[in-house]
């Protein structure tokens, strides 16, 4: 017989209670346990940085424009088709580069591989590659483990810190999120309270470089408009102006190298920033604009008719003659009514009187 408890329930055997306890322990405990290496009380691990949204938008817009012009290419006859194709592709390439340079984050870069402390209040050390990527509107700090999975965690970070508004708030947010120490160390160098003063150098040079790039973009648009009009010489001057403003933007950004460099020492390694892909791409685009501008000006002075023919802005000679000639037609009735007698007849009548 089963024994009865104080509330009238039969007591279960000890073996059955032990089995139920083991089943409860074997079942998952929901959010209160570890699942797929994700801590239950924190947000899910983020995916690593893939591609910049503004850059993707710019590339798609200019690809659509290029495709639209290529669709109407078969409607152009003769040798003008090839010249028109080269003109459109080169022009759209220059415009896309000028706009994209405002949003890239690799005007200057620096990286190192080191052993550094991973988190605050911890002695854990990780082997990782740390990189700093400087743009015109902010910086990207990357941290990638070697190997990626260390300390039971995926070490693959790419954090953006923008100085367009205030980098202090973003740095405070990074502290609250508990980002790794190497990222916080680099971000702290760009705060207002940092003795290095990097924020003043990079922010103002980036603003002036961006402003001159947008001015270069406006000159590029005007040059394309004038190339479709019989004022090709001025289009060449505007292409030279575009190249000049691109060079001005490079000169503005290069002022950060004239100031004393602040070395980034992290763990056993250190690095300084150097010019990177976007800077050299701006140089190549500026040289291309300068070459095109000088070629247009020179050929327009030497062979103006050929240039007008190449850019499909030739004016018909017959129309020019009609516009310049003084030929006209008068009403015959008006001539008959308004005719005056010859001077000799007037003199004869006066003598007879």
mmCIF file of C-alpha atoms in Angstrom:
data_model
loop_
_atom_site.group_PDB
_atom_site.id
_atom_site.type_symbol
_atom_site.label_atom_id
_atom_site.label_comp_id
_atom_site.label_asym_id
_atom_site.label_seq_id
_atom_site.Cartn_x
_atom_site.Cartn_y
_atom_site.Cartn_z
ATOM 1 C CA UNK A 1 0.000 0.000 0.000
ATOM 2 C CA UNK A 2 1.107 3.545 -0.726
ATOM 3 C CA UNK A 3 1.599 5.923 2.168
ATOM 4 C CA UNK A 4 -0.616 9.001 2.240
ATOM 5 C CA UNK A 5 0.660 12.489 2.956
ATOM 6 C CA UNK A 6 -0.825 15.196 5.112
ATOM 7 C CA UNK A 7 -2.995 16.562 2.278
ATOM 8 C CA UNK A 8 -4.336 13.203 1.279
ATOM 9 C CA UNK A 9 -1.974 12.684 -1.734
ATOM 10 C CA UNK A 10 -0.251 9.375 -2.205
ATOM 11 C CA UNK A 11 3.535 9.649 -1.990
ATOM 12 C CA UNK A 12 5.394 8.640 -5.172
ATOM 13 C CA UNK A 13 8.150 6.116 -4.907
ATOM 14 C CA UNK A 14 11.676 7.482 -4.681
ATOM 15 C CA UNK A 15 12.710 5.815 -7.936
ATOM 16 C CA UNK A 16 9.938 7.539 -9.901
ATOM 17 C CA UNK A 17 10.848 10.919 -8.383
ATOM 18 C CA UNK A 18 14.476 10.405 -9.335
ATOM 19 C CA UNK A 19 13.536 9.656 -12.981
ATOM 20 C CA UNK A 20 11.376 12.768 -13.230
ATOM 21 C CA UNK A 21 14.196 14.883 -11.815
ATOM 22 C CA UNK A 22 16.620 13.514 -14.394
ATOM 23 C CA UNK A 23 14.150 14.271 -17.215
ATOM 24 C CA UNK A 24 13.757 17.869 -16.063
ATOM 25 C CA UNK A 25 17.535 18.293 -15.957
ATOM 26 C CA UNK A 26 17.955 16.868 -19.465
ATOM 27 C CA UNK A 27 15.354 19.238 -20.985
ATOM 28 C CA UNK A 28 16.567 22.692 -22.323
ATOM 29 C CA UNK A 29 15.974 25.512 -19.883
ATOM 30 C CA UNK A 30 15.017 28.154 -22.479
ATOM 31 C CA UNK A 31 16.623 31.551 -22.157
ATOM 32 C CA UNK A 32 18.255 30.823 -18.814
ATOM 33 C CA UNK A 33 20.921 28.493 -20.321
ATOM 34 C CA UNK A 34 23.674 28.764 -22.914
ATOM 35 C CA UNK A 35 22.565 27.928 -26.443
ATOM 36 C CA UNK A 36 24.889 27.907 -29.459
ATOM 37 C CA UNK A 37 27.532 29.886 -27.552
ATOM 38 C CA UNK A 38 25.158 32.853 -27.075
ATOM 39 C CA UNK A 39 24.717 34.307 -23.631
ATOM 40 C CA UNK A 40 21.062 34.403 -22.538
ATOM 41 C CA UNK A 41 21.034 37.889 -21.038
ATOM 42 C CA UNK A 42 22.739 39.727 -23.956
ATOM 43 C CA UNK A 43 21.768 40.480 -27.569
ATOM 44 C CA UNK A 44 22.647 38.017 -30.286
ATOM 45 C CA UNK A 45 26.136 38.212 -31.764
ATOM 46 C CA UNK A 46 26.229 40.545 -34.736
ATOM 47 C CA UNK A 47 27.421 39.538 -38.161
ATOM 48 C CA UNK A 48 30.665 41.061 -39.374
ATOM 49 C CA UNK A 49 30.794 44.121 -41.630
ATOM 50 C CA UNK A 50 30.135 43.258 -45.300
ATOM 51 C CA UNK A 51 29.619 46.404 -47.404
ATOM 52 C CA UNK A 52 28.813 50.054 -46.870
ATOM 53 C CA UNK A 53 25.228 51.035 -47.618
ATOM 54 C CA UNK A 54 25.964 54.449 -49.219
ATOM 55 C CA UNK A 55 28.673 52.955 -51.427
ATOM 56 C CA UNK A 56 26.323 50.220 -52.595
ATOM 57 C CA UNK A 57 23.680 52.835 -53.455
ATOM 58 C CA UNK A 58 26.169 54.919 -55.450
ATOM 59 C CA UNK A 59 27.398 51.898 -57.403
ATOM 60 C CA UNK A 60 23.859 50.796 -58.234
ATOM 61 C CA UNK A 61 22.821 54.284 -59.394
ATOM 62 C CA UNK A 62 25.767 54.673 -61.762
ATOM 63 C CA UNK A 63 25.388 51.094 -63.026
ATOM 64 C CA UNK A 64 21.767 51.825 -63.901
ATOM 65 C CA UNK A 65 22.830 55.003 -65.748
ATOM 66 C CA UNK A 66 25.511 53.098 -67.645
ATOM 67 C CA UNK A 67 23.062 50.370 -68.613
ATOM 68 C CA UNK A 68 20.542 52.967 -69.798
ATOM 69 C CA UNK A 69 23.093 54.588 -72.105
ATOM 70 C CA UNK A 70 24.249 51.214 -73.416
ATOM 71 C CA UNK A 71 20.671 50.355 -74.371
ATOM 72 C CA UNK A 72 20.429 53.340 -76.728
ATOM 73 C CA UNK A 73 23.930 52.740 -78.128
ATOM 74 C CA UNK A 74 22.746 50.695 -81.188
ATOM 75 C CA UNK A 75 20.766 53.729 -82.373
ATOM 76 C CA UNK A 76 23.987 55.669 -83.036
ATOM 77 C CA UNK A 77 25.506 55.161 -86.485
ATOM 78 C CA UNK A 78 29.038 55.171 -87.814
ATOM 79 C CA UNK A 79 32.248 55.971 -85.970
ATOM 80 C CA UNK A 80 30.394 58.173 -83.509
ATOM 81 C CA UNK A 81 29.144 55.038 -81.736
ATOM 82 C CA UNK A 82 32.588 54.079 -80.427
ATOM 83 C CA UNK A 83 33.493 57.645 -79.460
ATOM 84 C CA UNK A 84 30.168 58.089 -77.731
ATOM 85 C CA UNK A 85 30.646 54.818 -75.806
ATOM 86 C CA UNK A 86 34.115 55.806 -74.566
ATOM 87 C CA UNK A 87 32.895 59.265 -73.616
ATOM 88 C CA UNK A 88 29.952 57.949 -71.571
ATOM 89 C CA UNK A 89 31.895 55.207 -69.765
ATOM 90 C CA UNK A 90 34.817 57.482 -68.821
ATOM 91 C CA UNK A 91 32.519 60.302 -67.746
ATOM 92 C CA UNK A 92 30.345 58.062 -65.554
ATOM 93 C CA UNK A 93 33.449 56.474 -64.039
ATOM 94 C CA UNK A 94 34.790 59.890 -63.024
ATOM 95 C CA UNK A 95 31.450 60.939 -61.539
ATOM 96 C CA UNK A 96 31.031 57.691 -59.611
ATOM 97 C CA UNK A 97 34.540 57.920 -58.156
ATOM 98 C CA UNK A 98 34.103 61.546 -57.059
ATOM 99 C CA UNK A 99 30.863 60.750 -55.213
ATOM 100 C CA UNK A 100 32.112 57.459 -53.750
ATOM 101 C CA UNK A 101 35.271 59.045 -52.347
ATOM 102 C CA UNK A 102 33.099 60.995 -49.916
ATOM 103 C CA UNK A 103 31.872 57.772 -48.283
ATOM 104 C CA UNK A 104 34.877 55.453 -48.357
ATOM 105 C CA UNK A 105 36.706 54.664 -45.135
ATOM 106 C CA UNK A 106 40.195 53.979 -46.441
ATOM 107 C CA UNK A 107 41.786 57.352 -47.159
ATOM 108 C CA UNK A 108 44.369 56.372 -44.555
ATOM 109 C CA UNK A 109 44.966 53.023 -42.875
ATOM 110 C CA UNK A 110 47.095 51.378 -40.280
ATOM 111 C CA UNK A 111 47.153 47.811 -38.954
ATOM 112 C CA UNK A 112 49.165 45.470 -36.787
ATOM 113 C CA UNK A 113 49.037 41.915 -35.439
ATOM 114 C CA UNK A 114 49.524 41.684 -31.699
ATOM 115 C CA UNK A 115 48.684 39.907 -28.447
ATOM 116 C CA UNK A 116 46.464 42.191 -26.424
ATOM 117 C CA UNK A 117 44.071 42.110 -23.490
ATOM 118 C CA UNK A 118 40.624 41.266 -24.760
ATOM 119 C CA UNK A 119 38.208 42.720 -22.187
ATOM 120 C CA UNK A 120 38.372 44.999 -19.192
ATOM 121 C CA UNK A 121 38.773 43.457 -15.715
ATOM 122 C CA UNK A 122 40.129 40.284 -17.314
ATOM 123 C CA UNK A 123 43.587 38.821 -17.852
ATOM 124 C CA UNK A 124 42.536 36.980 -21.024
ATOM 125 C CA UNK A 125 44.836 37.707 -23.959
ATOM 126 C CA UNK A 126 43.944 37.172 -27.635
ATOM 127 C CA UNK A 127 46.039 37.031 -30.779
ATOM 128 C CA UNK A 128 44.339 39.345 -33.288
ATOM 129 C CA UNK A 129 44.854 41.745 -36.169
ATOM 130 C CA UNK A 130 43.836 45.312 -35.346
ATOM 131 C CA UNK A 131 43.170 47.856 -38.079
ATOM 132 C CA UNK A 132 42.270 51.542 -38.272
ATOM 133 C CA UNK A 133 40.558 52.852 -41.434
ATOM 134 C CA UNK A 134 40.129 56.629 -41.727
ATOM 135 C CA UNK A 135 37.511 58.293 -43.940
ATOM 136 C CA UNK A 136 36.268 61.827 -44.413
ATOM 137 C CA UNK A 137 33.361 61.432 -41.979
ATOM 138 C CA UNK A 138 34.697 58.980 -39.411
ATOM 139 C CA UNK A 139 36.832 55.938 -38.673
ATOM 140 C CA UNK A 140 36.392 52.181 -38.797
ATOM 141 C CA UNK A 141 38.171 50.036 -36.223
ATOM 142 C CA UNK A 142 38.519 46.342 -37.060
ATOM 143 C CA UNK A 143 39.499 43.495 -34.770
ATOM 144 C CA UNK A 144 39.841 39.998 -36.195
ATOM 145 C CA UNK A 145 41.142 37.074 -34.188
ATOM 146 C CA UNK A 146 43.849 34.736 -35.408
ATOM 147 C CA UNK A 147 42.119 32.258 -35.369
ATOM 148 C CA UNK A 148 38.695 33.886 -35.383
ATOM 149 C CA UNK A 149 37.265 31.709 -32.591
ATOM 150 C CA UNK A 150 39.104 32.238 -29.311
ATOM 151 C CA UNK A 151 37.945 32.061 -25.700
ATOM 152 C CA UNK A 152 34.721 30.347 -26.912
ATOM 153 C CA UNK A 153 33.795 33.533 -28.808
ATOM 154 C CA UNK A 154 33.912 34.746 -32.408
ATOM 155 C CA UNK A 155 36.336 37.671 -32.543
ATOM 156 C CA UNK A 156 35.406 39.584 -35.700
ATOM 157 C CA UNK A 157 34.517 43.253 -35.105
ATOM 158 C CA UNK A 158 34.136 46.256 -37.374
ATOM 159 C CA UNK A 159 32.990 49.329 -35.461
ATOM 160 C CA UNK A 160 32.186 52.721 -37.007
ATOM 161 C CA UNK A 161 32.816 55.966 -35.126
ATOM 162 C CA UNK A 162 31.579 59.111 -36.887
ATOM 163 C CA UNK A 163 32.651 62.634 -35.992
ATOM 164 C CA UNK A 164 29.959 64.236 -38.110
ATOM 165 C CA UNK A 165 27.901 64.961 -34.973
ATOM 166 C CA UNK A 166 29.752 63.951 -31.809
ATOM 167 C CA UNK A 167 32.106 61.044 -31.326
ATOM 168 C CA UNK A 168 31.810 61.317 -27.555
ATOM 169 C CA UNK A 169 28.330 59.768 -27.536
ATOM 170 C CA UNK A 170 29.422 56.894 -29.760
ATOM 171 C CA UNK A 171 32.420 56.239 -27.517
ATOM 172 C CA UNK A 172 30.154 56.221 -24.457
ATOM 173 C CA UNK A 173 27.853 53.752 -26.213
ATOM 174 C CA UNK A 174 30.840 51.532 -26.994
ATOM 175 C CA UNK A 175 31.782 51.519 -23.301
ATOM 176 C CA UNK A 176 28.257 50.516 -22.324
ATOM 177 C CA UNK A 177 28.240 47.681 -24.844
ATOM 178 C CA UNK A 178 31.513 46.357 -23.493
ATOM 179 C CA UNK A 179 33.515 46.323 -26.714
ATOM 180 C CA UNK A 180 37.027 44.831 -26.641
ATOM 181 C CA UNK A 181 39.857 46.887 -25.191
ATOM 182 C CA UNK A 182 41.789 47.439 -28.469
ATOM 183 C CA UNK A 183 38.736 49.043 -30.098
ATOM 184 C CA UNK A 184 38.087 51.269 -27.097
ATOM 185 C CA UNK A 185 41.744 52.298 -26.971
ATOM 186 C CA UNK A 186 41.751 53.498 -30.593
ATOM 187 C CA UNK A 187 38.367 55.211 -30.268
ATOM 188 C CA UNK A 188 39.550 57.053 -27.175
ATOM 189 C CA UNK A 189 42.391 58.591 -29.201
ATOM 190 C CA UNK A 190 39.782 60.450 -31.268
ATOM 191 C CA UNK A 191 37.795 61.904 -28.372
ATOM 192 C CA UNK A 192 37.960 65.572 -27.394
ATOM 193 C CA UNK A 193 39.747 64.806 -24.127
ATOM 194 C CA UNK A 194 42.568 62.863 -25.792
ATOM 195 C CA UNK A 195 46.014 64.552 -25.523
ATOM 196 C CA UNK A 196 46.788 63.537 -29.125
ATOM 197 C CA UNK A 197 44.109 65.856 -30.528
ATOM 198 C CA UNK A 198 43.471 63.592 -33.515
ATOM 199 C CA UNK A 199 39.823 64.579 -33.706
ATOM 200 C CA UNK A 200 40.691 68.170 -34.643
ATOM 201 C CA UNK A 201 43.176 67.152 -37.323
ATOM 202 C CA UNK A 202 41.064 64.500 -39.017
ATOM 203 C CA UNK A 203 37.650 66.134 -38.658
ATOM 204 C CA UNK A 204 38.526 69.510 -40.176
ATOM 205 C CA UNK A 205 40.711 68.088 -42.922
ATOM 206 C CA UNK A 206 37.948 65.628 -43.799
ATOM 207 C CA UNK A 207 35.306 68.376 -43.954
ATOM 208 C CA UNK A 208 37.346 70.548 -46.311
ATOM 209 C CA UNK A 209 38.253 67.549 -48.470
ATOM 210 C CA UNK A 210 34.592 66.556 -48.749
ATOM 211 C CA UNK A 211 33.531 70.122 -49.647
ATOM 212 C CA UNK A 212 36.101 70.360 -52.447
ATOM 213 C CA UNK A 213 35.073 66.946 -53.772
ATOM 214 C CA UNK A 214 31.444 68.036 -54.035
ATOM 215 C CA UNK A 215 32.605 71.165 -55.863
ATOM 216 C CA UNK A 216 34.532 68.934 -58.254
ATOM 217 C CA UNK A 217 31.360 66.933 -58.828
ATOM 218 C CA UNK A 218 29.454 70.113 -59.782
ATOM 219 C CA UNK A 219 32.211 71.056 -62.235
ATOM 220 C CA UNK A 220 32.034 67.561 -63.718
ATOM 221 C CA UNK A 221 28.299 67.924 -64.327
ATOM 222 C CA UNK A 222 28.733 71.324 -66.017
ATOM 223 C CA UNK A 223 31.525 69.926 -68.198
ATOM 224 C CA UNK A 224 29.250 67.138 -69.438
ATOM 225 C CA UNK A 225 26.523 69.647 -70.261
ATOM 226 C CA UNK A 226 28.909 71.873 -72.234
ATOM 227 C CA UNK A 227 30.305 68.903 -74.157
ATOM 228 C CA UNK A 228 26.872 68.540 -75.742
ATOM 229 C CA UNK A 229 26.890 72.172 -76.879
ATOM 230 C CA UNK A 230 29.070 74.009 -79.420
ATOM 231 C CA UNK A 231 31.285 75.366 -76.608
ATOM 232 C CA UNK A 232 33.683 72.440 -76.244
ATOM 233 C CA UNK A 233 36.568 74.702 -75.241
ATOM 234 C CA UNK A 234 34.803 75.732 -72.025
ATOM 235 C CA UNK A 235 34.029 72.087 -71.281
ATOM 236 C CA UNK A 236 37.766 71.422 -71.373
ATOM 237 C CA UNK A 237 38.362 74.283 -68.959
ATOM 238 C CA UNK A 238 35.766 72.812 -66.577
ATOM 239 C CA UNK A 239 37.445 69.398 -66.723
ATOM 240 C CA UNK A 240 40.688 71.084 -65.694
ATOM 241 C CA UNK A 241 38.780 72.785 -62.881
ATOM 242 C CA UNK A 242 37.420 69.399 -61.786
ATOM 243 C CA UNK A 243 40.957 68.024 -61.618
ATOM 244 C CA UNK A 244 42.076 71.067 -59.641
ATOM 245 C CA UNK A 245 39.391 70.609 -56.977
ATOM 246 C CA UNK A 246 40.230 66.908 -56.654
ATOM 247 C CA UNK A 247 43.838 67.868 -56.036
ATOM 248 C CA UNK A 248 42.668 70.457 -53.497
ATOM 249 C CA UNK A 249 40.785 67.742 -51.598
ATOM 250 C CA UNK A 250 43.916 65.600 -51.510
ATOM 251 C CA UNK A 251 45.955 68.539 -50.260
ATOM 252 C CA UNK A 252 43.366 69.192 -47.548
ATOM 253 C CA UNK A 253 43.455 65.604 -46.320
ATOM 254 C CA UNK A 254 47.243 65.381 -46.492
ATOM 255 C CA UNK A 255 47.540 68.081 -43.829
ATOM 256 C CA UNK A 256 47.039 65.337 -41.222
ATOM 257 C CA UNK A 257 50.463 64.000 -42.161
ATOM 258 C CA UNK A 258 52.130 67.354 -41.563
ATOM 259 C CA UNK A 259 51.120 67.371 -37.887
ATOM 260 C CA UNK A 260 52.956 65.201 -35.325
ATOM 261 C CA UNK A 261 51.933 61.580 -35.723
ATOM 262 C CA UNK A 262 50.352 59.775 -32.775
ATOM 263 C CA UNK A 263 51.480 56.147 -32.566
ATOM 264 C CA UNK A 264 48.913 53.524 -31.587
ATOM 265 C CA UNK A 265 50.522 51.058 -29.161
ATOM 266 C CA UNK A 266 48.383 48.019 -28.427
ATOM 267 C CA UNK A 267 49.818 45.078 -26.539
ATOM 268 C CA UNK A 268 53.070 44.010 -28.147
ATOM 269 C CA UNK A 269 52.517 45.920 -31.410
ATOM 270 C CA UNK A 270 52.126 49.468 -32.672
ATOM 271 C CA UNK A 271 51.271 51.236 -35.922
ATOM 272 C CA UNK A 272 50.787 54.637 -37.570
ATOM 273 C CA UNK A 273 48.390 55.602 -40.357
ATOM 274 C CA UNK A 274 49.487 55.907 -43.990
ATOM 275 C CA UNK A 275 47.760 56.885 -47.238
ATOM 276 C CA UNK A 276 45.504 54.150 -48.566
ATOM 277 C CA UNK A 277 43.400 53.158 -51.589
ATOM 278 C CA UNK A 278 40.969 56.094 -51.692
ATOM 279 C CA UNK A 279 43.774 58.664 -51.614
ATOM 280 C CA UNK A 280 45.572 57.077 -54.566
ATOM 281 C CA UNK A 281 42.284 56.594 -56.418
ATOM 282 C CA UNK A 282 41.593 60.321 -56.028
ATOM 283 C CA UNK A 283 45.062 61.062 -57.426
ATOM 284 C CA UNK A 284 44.474 58.817 -60.454
ATOM 285 C CA UNK A 285 41.053 60.371 -61.114
ATOM 286 C CA UNK A 286 42.465 63.887 -60.866
ATOM 287 C CA UNK A 287 45.239 63.055 -63.340
ATOM 288 C CA UNK A 288 42.662 61.533 -65.712
ATOM 289 C CA UNK A 289 40.512 64.689 -65.564
ATOM 290 C CA UNK A 290 43.575 66.864 -66.173
ATOM 291 C CA UNK A 291 44.632 64.819 -69.207
ATOM 292 C CA UNK A 292 41.118 64.911 -70.682
ATOM 293 C CA UNK A 293 40.812 68.657 -70.082
ATOM 294 C CA UNK A 294 44.176 69.475 -71.683
ATOM 295 C CA UNK A 295 43.424 67.206 -74.651
ATOM 296 C CA UNK A 296 40.046 68.856 -75.250
ATOM 297 C CA UNK A 297 41.513 72.367 -75.061
ATOM 298 C CA UNK A 298 44.451 71.525 -77.330
ATOM 299 C CA UNK A 299 42.419 69.710 -80.000
ATOM 300 C CA UNK A 300 39.720 72.383 -79.971
ATOM 301 C CA UNK A 301 42.361 74.994 -80.779
ATOM 302 C CA UNK A 302 44.083 72.895 -83.468
ATOM 303 C CA UNK A 303 41.215 71.059 -85.157
ATOM 304 C CA UNK A 304 37.955 72.664 -84.020
ATOM 305 C CA UNK A 305 35.867 71.219 -86.866
ATOM 306 C CA UNK A 306 36.986 67.669 -86.131
ATOM 307 C CA UNK A 307 36.212 68.150 -82.448
ATOM 308 C CA UNK A 308 32.699 69.373 -83.205
ATOM 309 C CA UNK A 309 32.183 66.397 -85.477
ATOM 310 C CA UNK A 310 33.474 63.980 -82.832
ATOM 311 C CA UNK A 311 31.114 65.370 -80.202
ATOM 312 C CA UNK A 312 28.177 65.601 -82.658
ATOM 313 C CA UNK A 313 27.775 69.351 -82.386
ATOM 314 C CA UNK A 314 28.422 70.258 -86.036
ATOM 315 C CA UNK A 315 26.300 73.121 -87.411
ATOM 316 C CA UNK A 316 25.181 72.781 -91.056
ATOM 317 C CA UNK A 317 26.971 75.152 -93.402
ATOM 318 C CA UNK A 318 23.782 75.926 -95.302
ATOM 319 C CA UNK A 319 22.042 77.059 -92.146
ATOM 320 C CA UNK A 320 25.015 79.249 -91.298
ATOM 321 C CA UNK A 321 24.924 80.867 -94.737
ATOM 322 C CA UNK A 322 21.174 81.502 -94.490
ATOM 323 C CA UNK A 323 21.567 83.066 -91.068
ATOM 324 C CA UNK A 324 24.457 85.278 -92.160
ATOM 325 C CA UNK A 325 23.237 86.305 -95.621
ATOM 326 C CA UNK A 326 21.275 89.551 -96.061
ATOM 327 C CA UNK A 327 18.788 88.232 -98.611
ATOM 328 C CA UNK A 328 15.120 89.062 -98.118
ATOM 329 C CA UNK A 329 11.770 89.455 -99.907
ATOM 330 C CA UNK A 330 9.641 92.580 -100.126
ATOM 331 C CA UNK A 331 5.955 92.929 -100.945
ATOM 332 C CA UNK A 332 5.532 93.956 -104.617
ATOM 333 C CA UNK A 333 2.332 95.853 -103.887
ATOM 334 C CA UNK A 334 4.142 97.907 -101.291
ATOM 335 C CA UNK A 335 6.868 98.684 -103.788
ATOM 336 C CA UNK A 336 4.349 99.834 -106.442
ATOM 337 C CA UNK A 337 2.468 102.113 -104.062
ATOM 338 C CA UNK A 338 5.478 103.532 -102.370
ATOM 339 C CA UNK A 339 7.647 104.214 -105.392
ATOM 340 C CA UNK A 340 8.697 107.834 -105.964
ATOM 341 C CA UNK A 341 9.359 109.376 -109.415
ATOM 342 C CA UNK A 342 12.948 109.541 -110.525
ATOM 343 C CA UNK A 343 14.987 112.581 -109.686
ATOM 344 C CA UNK A 344 15.263 113.689 -113.331
ATOM 345 C CA UNK A 345 11.484 113.836 -113.769
ATOM 346 C CA UNK A 346 11.175 115.955 -110.647
ATOM 347 C CA UNK A 347 13.730 118.448 -112.003
ATOM 348 C CA UNK A 348 11.964 118.637 -115.401
ATOM 349 C CA UNK A 349 8.618 119.522 -113.838
ATOM 350 C CA UNK A 350 10.220 122.212 -111.734
ATOM 351 C CA UNK A 351 11.770 123.853 -114.800
ATOM 352 C CA UNK A 352 8.525 123.948 -116.769
ATOM 353 C CA UNK A 353 6.730 125.643 -113.920
#
